[in-house]
mmCIF file of N, CA, C and O in Angstrom:
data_model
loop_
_atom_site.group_PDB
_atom_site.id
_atom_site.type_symbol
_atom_site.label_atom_id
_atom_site.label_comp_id
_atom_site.label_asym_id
_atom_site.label_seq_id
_atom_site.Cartn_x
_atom_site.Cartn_y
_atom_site.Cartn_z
ATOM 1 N N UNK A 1 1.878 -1.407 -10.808
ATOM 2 C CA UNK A 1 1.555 -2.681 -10.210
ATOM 3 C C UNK A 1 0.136 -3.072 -10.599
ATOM 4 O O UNK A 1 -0.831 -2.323 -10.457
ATOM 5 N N UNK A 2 0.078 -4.525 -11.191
ATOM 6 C CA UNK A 2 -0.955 -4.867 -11.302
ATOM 7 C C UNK A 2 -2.540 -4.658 -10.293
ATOM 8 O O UNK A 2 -2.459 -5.609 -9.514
ATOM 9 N N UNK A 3 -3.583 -4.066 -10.031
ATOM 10 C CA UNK A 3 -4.555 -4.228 -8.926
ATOM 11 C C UNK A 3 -4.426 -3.087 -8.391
ATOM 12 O O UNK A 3 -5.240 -2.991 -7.473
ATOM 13 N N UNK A 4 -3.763 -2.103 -8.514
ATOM 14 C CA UNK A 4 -2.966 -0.808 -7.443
ATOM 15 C C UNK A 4 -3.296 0.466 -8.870
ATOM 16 O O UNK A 4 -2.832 0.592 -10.003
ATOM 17 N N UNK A 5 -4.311 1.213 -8.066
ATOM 18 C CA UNK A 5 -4.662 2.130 -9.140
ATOM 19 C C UNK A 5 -3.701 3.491 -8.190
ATOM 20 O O UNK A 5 -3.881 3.419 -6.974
ATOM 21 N N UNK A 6 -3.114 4.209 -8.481
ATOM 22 C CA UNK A 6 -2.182 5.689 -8.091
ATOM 23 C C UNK A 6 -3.395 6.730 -8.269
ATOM 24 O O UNK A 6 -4.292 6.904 -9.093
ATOM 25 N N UNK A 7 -3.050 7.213 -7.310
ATOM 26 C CA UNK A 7 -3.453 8.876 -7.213
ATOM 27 C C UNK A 7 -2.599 9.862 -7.368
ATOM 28 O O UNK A 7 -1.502 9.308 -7.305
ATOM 29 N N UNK A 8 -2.410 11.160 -7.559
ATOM 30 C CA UNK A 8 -1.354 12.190 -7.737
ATOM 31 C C UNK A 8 -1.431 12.947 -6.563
ATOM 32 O O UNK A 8 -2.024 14.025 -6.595
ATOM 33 N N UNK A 9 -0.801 12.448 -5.302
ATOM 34 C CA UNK A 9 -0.427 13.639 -4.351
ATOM 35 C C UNK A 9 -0.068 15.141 -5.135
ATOM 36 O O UNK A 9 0.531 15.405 -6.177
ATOM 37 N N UNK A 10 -0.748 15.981 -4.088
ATOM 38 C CA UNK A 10 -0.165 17.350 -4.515
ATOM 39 C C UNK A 10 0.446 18.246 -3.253
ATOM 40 O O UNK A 10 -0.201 18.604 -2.269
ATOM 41 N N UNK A 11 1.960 18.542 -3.543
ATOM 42 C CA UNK A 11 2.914 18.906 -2.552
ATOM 43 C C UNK A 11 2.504 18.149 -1.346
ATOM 44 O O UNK A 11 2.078 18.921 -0.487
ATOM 45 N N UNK A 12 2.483 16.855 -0.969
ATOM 46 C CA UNK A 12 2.882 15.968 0.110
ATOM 47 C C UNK A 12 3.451 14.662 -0.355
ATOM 48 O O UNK A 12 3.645 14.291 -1.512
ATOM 49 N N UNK A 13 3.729 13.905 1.019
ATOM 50 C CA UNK A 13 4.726 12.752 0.217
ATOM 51 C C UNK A 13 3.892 11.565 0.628
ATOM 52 O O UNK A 13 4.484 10.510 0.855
ATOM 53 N N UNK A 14 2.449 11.628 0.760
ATOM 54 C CA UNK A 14 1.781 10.535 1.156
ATOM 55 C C UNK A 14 0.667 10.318 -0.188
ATOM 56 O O UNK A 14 -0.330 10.995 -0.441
ATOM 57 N N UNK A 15 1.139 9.301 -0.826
ATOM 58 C CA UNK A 15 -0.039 8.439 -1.414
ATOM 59 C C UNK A 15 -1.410 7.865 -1.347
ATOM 60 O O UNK A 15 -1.461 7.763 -0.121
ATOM 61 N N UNK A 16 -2.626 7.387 -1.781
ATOM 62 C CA UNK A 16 -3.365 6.767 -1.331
ATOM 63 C C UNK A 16 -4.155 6.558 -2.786
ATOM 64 O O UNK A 16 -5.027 7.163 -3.411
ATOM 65 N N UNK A 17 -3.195 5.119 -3.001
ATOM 66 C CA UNK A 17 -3.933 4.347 -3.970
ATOM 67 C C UNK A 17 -4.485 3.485 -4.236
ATOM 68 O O UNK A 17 -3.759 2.506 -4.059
ATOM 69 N N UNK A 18 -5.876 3.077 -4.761
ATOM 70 C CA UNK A 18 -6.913 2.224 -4.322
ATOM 71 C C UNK A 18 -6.390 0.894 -4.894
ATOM 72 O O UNK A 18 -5.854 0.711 -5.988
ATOM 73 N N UNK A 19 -6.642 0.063 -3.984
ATOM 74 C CA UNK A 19 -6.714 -1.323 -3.711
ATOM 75 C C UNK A 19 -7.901 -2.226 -4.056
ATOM 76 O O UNK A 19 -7.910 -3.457 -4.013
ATOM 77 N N UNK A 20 -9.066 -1.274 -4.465
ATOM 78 C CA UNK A 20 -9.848 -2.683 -4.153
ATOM 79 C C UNK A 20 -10.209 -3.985 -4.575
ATOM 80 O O UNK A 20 -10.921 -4.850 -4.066
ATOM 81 N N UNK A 21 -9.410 -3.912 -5.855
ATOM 82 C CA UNK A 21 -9.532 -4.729 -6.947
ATOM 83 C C UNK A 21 -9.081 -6.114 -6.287
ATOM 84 O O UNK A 21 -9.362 -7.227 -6.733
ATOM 85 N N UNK A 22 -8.216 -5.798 -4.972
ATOM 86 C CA UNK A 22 -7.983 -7.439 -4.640
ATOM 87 C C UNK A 22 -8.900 -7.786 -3.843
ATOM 88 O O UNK A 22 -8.734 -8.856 -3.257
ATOM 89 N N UNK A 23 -9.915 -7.144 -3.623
ATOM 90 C CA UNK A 23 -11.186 -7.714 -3.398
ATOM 91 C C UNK A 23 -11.445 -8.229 -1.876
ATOM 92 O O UNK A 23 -12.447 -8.879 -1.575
ATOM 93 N N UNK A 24 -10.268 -7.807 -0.803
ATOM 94 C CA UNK A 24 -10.435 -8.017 0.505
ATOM 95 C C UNK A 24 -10.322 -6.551 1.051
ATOM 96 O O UNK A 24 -10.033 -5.603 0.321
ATOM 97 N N UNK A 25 -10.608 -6.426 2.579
ATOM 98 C CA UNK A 25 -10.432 -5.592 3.305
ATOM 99 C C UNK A 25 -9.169 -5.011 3.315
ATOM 100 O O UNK A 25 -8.278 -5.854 3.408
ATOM 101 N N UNK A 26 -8.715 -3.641 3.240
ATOM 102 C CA UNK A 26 -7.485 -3.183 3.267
ATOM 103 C C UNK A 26 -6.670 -3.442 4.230
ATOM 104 O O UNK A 26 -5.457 -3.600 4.093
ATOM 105 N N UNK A 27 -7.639 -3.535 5.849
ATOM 106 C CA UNK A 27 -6.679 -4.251 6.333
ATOM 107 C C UNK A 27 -5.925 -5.479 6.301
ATOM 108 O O UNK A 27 -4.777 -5.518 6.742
ATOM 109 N N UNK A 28 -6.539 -6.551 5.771
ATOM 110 C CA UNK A 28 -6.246 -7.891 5.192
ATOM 111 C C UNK A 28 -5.407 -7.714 4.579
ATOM 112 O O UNK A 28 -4.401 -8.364 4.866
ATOM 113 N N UNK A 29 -5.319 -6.659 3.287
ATOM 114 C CA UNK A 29 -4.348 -6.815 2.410
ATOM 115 C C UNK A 29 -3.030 -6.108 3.065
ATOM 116 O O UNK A 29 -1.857 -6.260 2.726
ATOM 117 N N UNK A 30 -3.533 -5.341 4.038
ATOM 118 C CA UNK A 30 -1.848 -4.469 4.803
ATOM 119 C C UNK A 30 -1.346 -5.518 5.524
ATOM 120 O O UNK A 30 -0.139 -5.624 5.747
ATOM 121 N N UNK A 31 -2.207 -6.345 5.931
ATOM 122 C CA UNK A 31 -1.124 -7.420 7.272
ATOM 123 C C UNK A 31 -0.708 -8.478 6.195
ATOM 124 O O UNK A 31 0.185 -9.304 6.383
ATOM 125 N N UNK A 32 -1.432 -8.370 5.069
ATOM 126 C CA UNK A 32 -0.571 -9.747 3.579
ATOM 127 C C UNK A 32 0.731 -9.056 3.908
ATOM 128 O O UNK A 32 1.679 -9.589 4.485
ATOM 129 N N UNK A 33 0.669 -7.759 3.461
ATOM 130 C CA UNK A 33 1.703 -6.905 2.733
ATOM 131 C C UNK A 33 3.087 -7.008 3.916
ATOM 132 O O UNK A 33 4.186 -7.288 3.438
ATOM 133 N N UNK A 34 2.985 -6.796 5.294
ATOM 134 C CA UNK A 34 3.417 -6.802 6.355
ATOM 135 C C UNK A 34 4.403 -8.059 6.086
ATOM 136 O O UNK A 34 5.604 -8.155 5.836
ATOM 137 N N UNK A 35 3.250 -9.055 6.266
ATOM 138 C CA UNK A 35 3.902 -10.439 6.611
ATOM 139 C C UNK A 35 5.157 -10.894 5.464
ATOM 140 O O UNK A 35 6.291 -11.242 5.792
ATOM 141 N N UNK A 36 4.409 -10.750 3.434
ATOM 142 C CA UNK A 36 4.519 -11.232 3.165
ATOM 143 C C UNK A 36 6.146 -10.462 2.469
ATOM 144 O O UNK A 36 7.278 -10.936 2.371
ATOM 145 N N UNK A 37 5.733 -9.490 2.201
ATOM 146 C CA UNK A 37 6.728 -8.114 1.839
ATOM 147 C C UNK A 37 7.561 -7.458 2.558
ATOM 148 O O UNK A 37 8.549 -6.874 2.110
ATOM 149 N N UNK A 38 7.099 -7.524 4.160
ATOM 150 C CA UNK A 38 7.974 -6.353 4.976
ATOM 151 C C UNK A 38 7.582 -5.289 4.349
ATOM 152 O O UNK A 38 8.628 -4.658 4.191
ATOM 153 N N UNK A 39 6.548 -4.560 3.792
ATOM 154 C CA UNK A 39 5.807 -3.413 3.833
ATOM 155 C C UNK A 39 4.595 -3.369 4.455
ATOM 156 O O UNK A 39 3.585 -4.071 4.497
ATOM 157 N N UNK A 40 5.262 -1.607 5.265
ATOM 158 C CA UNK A 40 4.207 -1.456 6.006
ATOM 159 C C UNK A 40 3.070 -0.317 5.578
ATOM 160 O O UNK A 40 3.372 0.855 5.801
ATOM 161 N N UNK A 41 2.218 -0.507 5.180
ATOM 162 C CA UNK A 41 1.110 0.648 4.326
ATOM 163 C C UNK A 41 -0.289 0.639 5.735
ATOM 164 O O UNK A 41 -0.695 -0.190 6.549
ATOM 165 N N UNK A 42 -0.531 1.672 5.471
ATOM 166 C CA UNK A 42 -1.889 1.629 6.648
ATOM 167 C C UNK A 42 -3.368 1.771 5.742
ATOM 168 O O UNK A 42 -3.683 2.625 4.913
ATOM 169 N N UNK A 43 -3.995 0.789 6.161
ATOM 170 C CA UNK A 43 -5.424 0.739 5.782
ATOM 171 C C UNK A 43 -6.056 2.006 5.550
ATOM 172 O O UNK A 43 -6.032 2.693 6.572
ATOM 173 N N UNK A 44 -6.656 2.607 4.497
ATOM 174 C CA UNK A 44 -7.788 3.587 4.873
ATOM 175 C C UNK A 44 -8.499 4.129 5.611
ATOM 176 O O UNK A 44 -8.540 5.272 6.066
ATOM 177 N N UNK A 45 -9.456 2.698 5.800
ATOM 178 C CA UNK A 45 -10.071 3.203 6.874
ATOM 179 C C UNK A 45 -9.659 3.730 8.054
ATOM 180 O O UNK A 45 -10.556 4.091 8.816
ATOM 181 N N UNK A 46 -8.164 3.915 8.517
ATOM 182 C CA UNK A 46 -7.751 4.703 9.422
ATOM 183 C C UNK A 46 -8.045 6.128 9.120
ATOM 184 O O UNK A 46 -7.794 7.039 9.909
ATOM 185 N N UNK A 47 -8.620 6.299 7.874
ATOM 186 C CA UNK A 47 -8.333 7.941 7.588
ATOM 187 C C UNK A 47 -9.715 8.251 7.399
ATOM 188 O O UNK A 47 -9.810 9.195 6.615
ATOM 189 N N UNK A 48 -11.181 7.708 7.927
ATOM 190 C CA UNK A 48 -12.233 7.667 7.703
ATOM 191 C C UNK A 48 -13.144 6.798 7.198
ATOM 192 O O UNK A 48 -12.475 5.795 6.950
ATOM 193 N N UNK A 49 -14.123 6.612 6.938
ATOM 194 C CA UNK A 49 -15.166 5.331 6.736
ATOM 195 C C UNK A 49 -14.734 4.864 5.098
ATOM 196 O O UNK A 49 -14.555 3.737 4.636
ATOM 197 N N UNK A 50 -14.599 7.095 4.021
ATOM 198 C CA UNK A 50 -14.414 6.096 2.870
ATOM 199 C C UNK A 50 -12.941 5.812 2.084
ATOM 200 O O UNK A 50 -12.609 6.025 0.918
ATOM 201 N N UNK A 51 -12.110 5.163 3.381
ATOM 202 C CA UNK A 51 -10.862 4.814 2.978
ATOM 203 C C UNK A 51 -11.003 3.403 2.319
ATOM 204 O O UNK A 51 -10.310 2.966 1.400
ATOM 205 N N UNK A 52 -11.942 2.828 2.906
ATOM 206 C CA UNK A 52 -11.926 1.046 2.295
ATOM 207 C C UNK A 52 -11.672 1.351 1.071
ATOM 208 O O UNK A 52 -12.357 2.196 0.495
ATOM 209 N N UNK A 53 -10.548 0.659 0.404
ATOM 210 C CA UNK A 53 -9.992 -0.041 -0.818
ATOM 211 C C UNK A 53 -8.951 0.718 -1.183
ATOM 212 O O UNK A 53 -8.476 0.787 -2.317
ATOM 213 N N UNK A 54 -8.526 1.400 -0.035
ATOM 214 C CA UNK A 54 -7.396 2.323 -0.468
ATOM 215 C C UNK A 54 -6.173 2.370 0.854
ATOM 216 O O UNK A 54 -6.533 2.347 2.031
ATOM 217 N N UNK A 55 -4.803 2.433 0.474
ATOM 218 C CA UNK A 55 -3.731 2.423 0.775
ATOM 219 C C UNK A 55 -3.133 3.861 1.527
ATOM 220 O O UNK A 55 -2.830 4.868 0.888
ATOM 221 N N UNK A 56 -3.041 3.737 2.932
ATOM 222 C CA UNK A 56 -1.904 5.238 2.409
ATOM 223 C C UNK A 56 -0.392 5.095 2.669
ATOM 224 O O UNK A 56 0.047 4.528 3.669
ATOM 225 N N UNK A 57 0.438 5.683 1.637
ATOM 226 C CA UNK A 57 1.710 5.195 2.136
ATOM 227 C C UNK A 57 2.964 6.389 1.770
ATOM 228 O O UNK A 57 3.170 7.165 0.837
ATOM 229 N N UNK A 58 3.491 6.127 2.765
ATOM 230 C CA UNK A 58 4.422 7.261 2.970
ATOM 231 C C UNK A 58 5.880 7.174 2.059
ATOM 232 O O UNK A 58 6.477 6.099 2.012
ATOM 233 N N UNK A 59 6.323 8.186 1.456
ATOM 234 C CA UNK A 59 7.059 8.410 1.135
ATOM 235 C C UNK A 59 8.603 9.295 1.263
ATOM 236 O O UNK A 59 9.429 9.671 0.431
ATOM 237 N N UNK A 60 8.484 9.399 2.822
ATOM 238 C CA UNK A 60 9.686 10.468 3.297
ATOM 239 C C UNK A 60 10.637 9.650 3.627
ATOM 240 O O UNK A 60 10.961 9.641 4.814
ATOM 241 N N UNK A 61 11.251 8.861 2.800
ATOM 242 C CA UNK A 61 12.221 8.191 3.326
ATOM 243 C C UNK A 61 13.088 8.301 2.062
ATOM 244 O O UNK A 61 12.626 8.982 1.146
ATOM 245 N N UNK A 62 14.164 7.777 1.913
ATOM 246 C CA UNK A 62 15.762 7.879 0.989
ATOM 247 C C UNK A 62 14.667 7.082 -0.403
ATOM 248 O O UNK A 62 13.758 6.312 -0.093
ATOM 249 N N UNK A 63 14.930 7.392 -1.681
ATOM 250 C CA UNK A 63 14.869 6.871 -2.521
ATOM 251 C C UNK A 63 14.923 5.335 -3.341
ATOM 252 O O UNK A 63 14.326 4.570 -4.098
ATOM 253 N N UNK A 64 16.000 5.537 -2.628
ATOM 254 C CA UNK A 64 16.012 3.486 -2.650
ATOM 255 C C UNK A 64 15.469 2.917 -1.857
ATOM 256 O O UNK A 64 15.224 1.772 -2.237
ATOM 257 N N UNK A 65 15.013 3.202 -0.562
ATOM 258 C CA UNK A 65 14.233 2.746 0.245
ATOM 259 C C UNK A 65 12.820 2.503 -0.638
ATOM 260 O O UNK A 65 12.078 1.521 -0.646
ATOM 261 N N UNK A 66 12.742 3.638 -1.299
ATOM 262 C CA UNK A 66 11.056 3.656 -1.970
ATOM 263 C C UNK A 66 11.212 2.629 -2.936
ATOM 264 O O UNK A 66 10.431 1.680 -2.997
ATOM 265 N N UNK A 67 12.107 2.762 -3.636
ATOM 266 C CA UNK A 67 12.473 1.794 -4.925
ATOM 267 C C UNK A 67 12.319 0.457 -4.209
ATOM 268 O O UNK A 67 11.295 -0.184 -4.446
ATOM 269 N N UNK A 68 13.194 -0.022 -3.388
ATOM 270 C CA UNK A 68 13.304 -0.978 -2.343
ATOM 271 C C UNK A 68 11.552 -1.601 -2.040
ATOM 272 O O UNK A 68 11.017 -2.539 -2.630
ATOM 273 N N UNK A 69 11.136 -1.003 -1.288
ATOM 274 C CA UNK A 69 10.053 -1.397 -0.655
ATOM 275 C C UNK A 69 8.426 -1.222 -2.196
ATOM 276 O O UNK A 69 7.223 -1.465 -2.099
ATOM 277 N N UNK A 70 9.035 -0.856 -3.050
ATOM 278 C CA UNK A 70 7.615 -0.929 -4.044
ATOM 279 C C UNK A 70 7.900 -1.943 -4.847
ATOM 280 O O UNK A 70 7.017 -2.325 -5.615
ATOM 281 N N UNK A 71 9.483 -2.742 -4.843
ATOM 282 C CA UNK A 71 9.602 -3.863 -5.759
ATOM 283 C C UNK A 71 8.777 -5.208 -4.770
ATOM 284 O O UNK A 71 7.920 -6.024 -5.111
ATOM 285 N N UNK A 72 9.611 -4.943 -3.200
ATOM 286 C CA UNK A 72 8.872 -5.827 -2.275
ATOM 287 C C UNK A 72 7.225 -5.899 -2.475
ATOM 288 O O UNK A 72 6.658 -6.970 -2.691
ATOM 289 N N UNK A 73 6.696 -4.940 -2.401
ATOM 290 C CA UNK A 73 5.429 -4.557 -2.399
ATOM 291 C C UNK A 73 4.556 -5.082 -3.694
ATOM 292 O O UNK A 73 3.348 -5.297 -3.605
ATOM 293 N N UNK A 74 5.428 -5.291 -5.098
ATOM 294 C CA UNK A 74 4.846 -6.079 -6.152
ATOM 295 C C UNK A 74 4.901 -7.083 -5.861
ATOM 296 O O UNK A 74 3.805 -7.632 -5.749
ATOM 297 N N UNK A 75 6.259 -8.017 -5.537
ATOM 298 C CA UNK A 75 6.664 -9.200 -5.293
ATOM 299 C C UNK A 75 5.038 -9.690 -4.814
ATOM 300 O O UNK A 75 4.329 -10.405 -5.521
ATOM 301 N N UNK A 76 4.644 -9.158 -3.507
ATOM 302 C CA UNK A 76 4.220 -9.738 -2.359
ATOM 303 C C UNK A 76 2.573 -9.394 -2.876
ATOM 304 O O UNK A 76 1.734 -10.003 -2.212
ATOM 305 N N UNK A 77 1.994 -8.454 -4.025
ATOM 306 C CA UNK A 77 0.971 -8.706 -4.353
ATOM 307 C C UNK A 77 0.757 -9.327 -5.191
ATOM 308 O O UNK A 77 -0.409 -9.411 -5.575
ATOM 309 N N UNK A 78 2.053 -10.215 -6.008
ATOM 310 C CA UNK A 78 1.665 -10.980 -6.958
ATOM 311 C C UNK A 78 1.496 -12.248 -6.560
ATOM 312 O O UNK A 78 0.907 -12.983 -7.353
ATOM 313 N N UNK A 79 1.845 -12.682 -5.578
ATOM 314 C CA UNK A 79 1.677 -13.741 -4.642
ATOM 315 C C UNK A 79 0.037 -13.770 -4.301
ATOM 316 O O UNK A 79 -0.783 -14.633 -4.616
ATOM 317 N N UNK A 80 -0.130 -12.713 -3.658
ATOM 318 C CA UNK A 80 -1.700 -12.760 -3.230
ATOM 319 C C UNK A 80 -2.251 -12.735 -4.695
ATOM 320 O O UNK A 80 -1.909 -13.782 -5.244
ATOM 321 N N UNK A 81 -2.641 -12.304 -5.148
ATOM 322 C CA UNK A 81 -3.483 -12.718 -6.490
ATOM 323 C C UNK A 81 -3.791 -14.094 -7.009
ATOM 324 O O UNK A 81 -4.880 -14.534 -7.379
ATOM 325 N N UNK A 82 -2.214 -14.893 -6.949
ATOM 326 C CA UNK A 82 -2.707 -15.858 -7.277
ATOM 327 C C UNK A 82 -3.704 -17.056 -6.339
ATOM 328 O O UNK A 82 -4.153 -18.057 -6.897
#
């Protein structure tokens, strides 16, 4: 995804890949994502001060669900960009 840099979890199923390139608060961009996608990702900064610009998002769910919710999840940041 364009703006969405990946990290490599190691043996867990939670992600946290930086965001900041869209240039708002992560929370801003989680309640875009919420509203605009029906994905729900939690801000960083829930996970400490230096979460700003980063995502965490879970992955324990069925496969197509993931597939499912990361096409939503482009959809809905290509919208915000523009």
């Amino acid at each position: 995804m364009d703006g969405v840099i990946p990290n490599h979890p190691v043996g867990i199923y939670w992600a946290f890949p930086n965001v900041a390139s869209f240039g708002v608060s992560t929370q801003q961009l989680a309640e875009f994502l919420m509203r605009e996608g029906r994905v729900y990702v939690r801000p960083g900064t829930w996970y400490g001060r230096n979460g700003e610009g980063h995502f965490r998002i879970s992955f324990c769910v069925a496969p197509d669900l993931i597939r499912k919710g990361m096409d939503r999840m482009e959809a809905a940041l290509k919208k915000f960009k523009k």
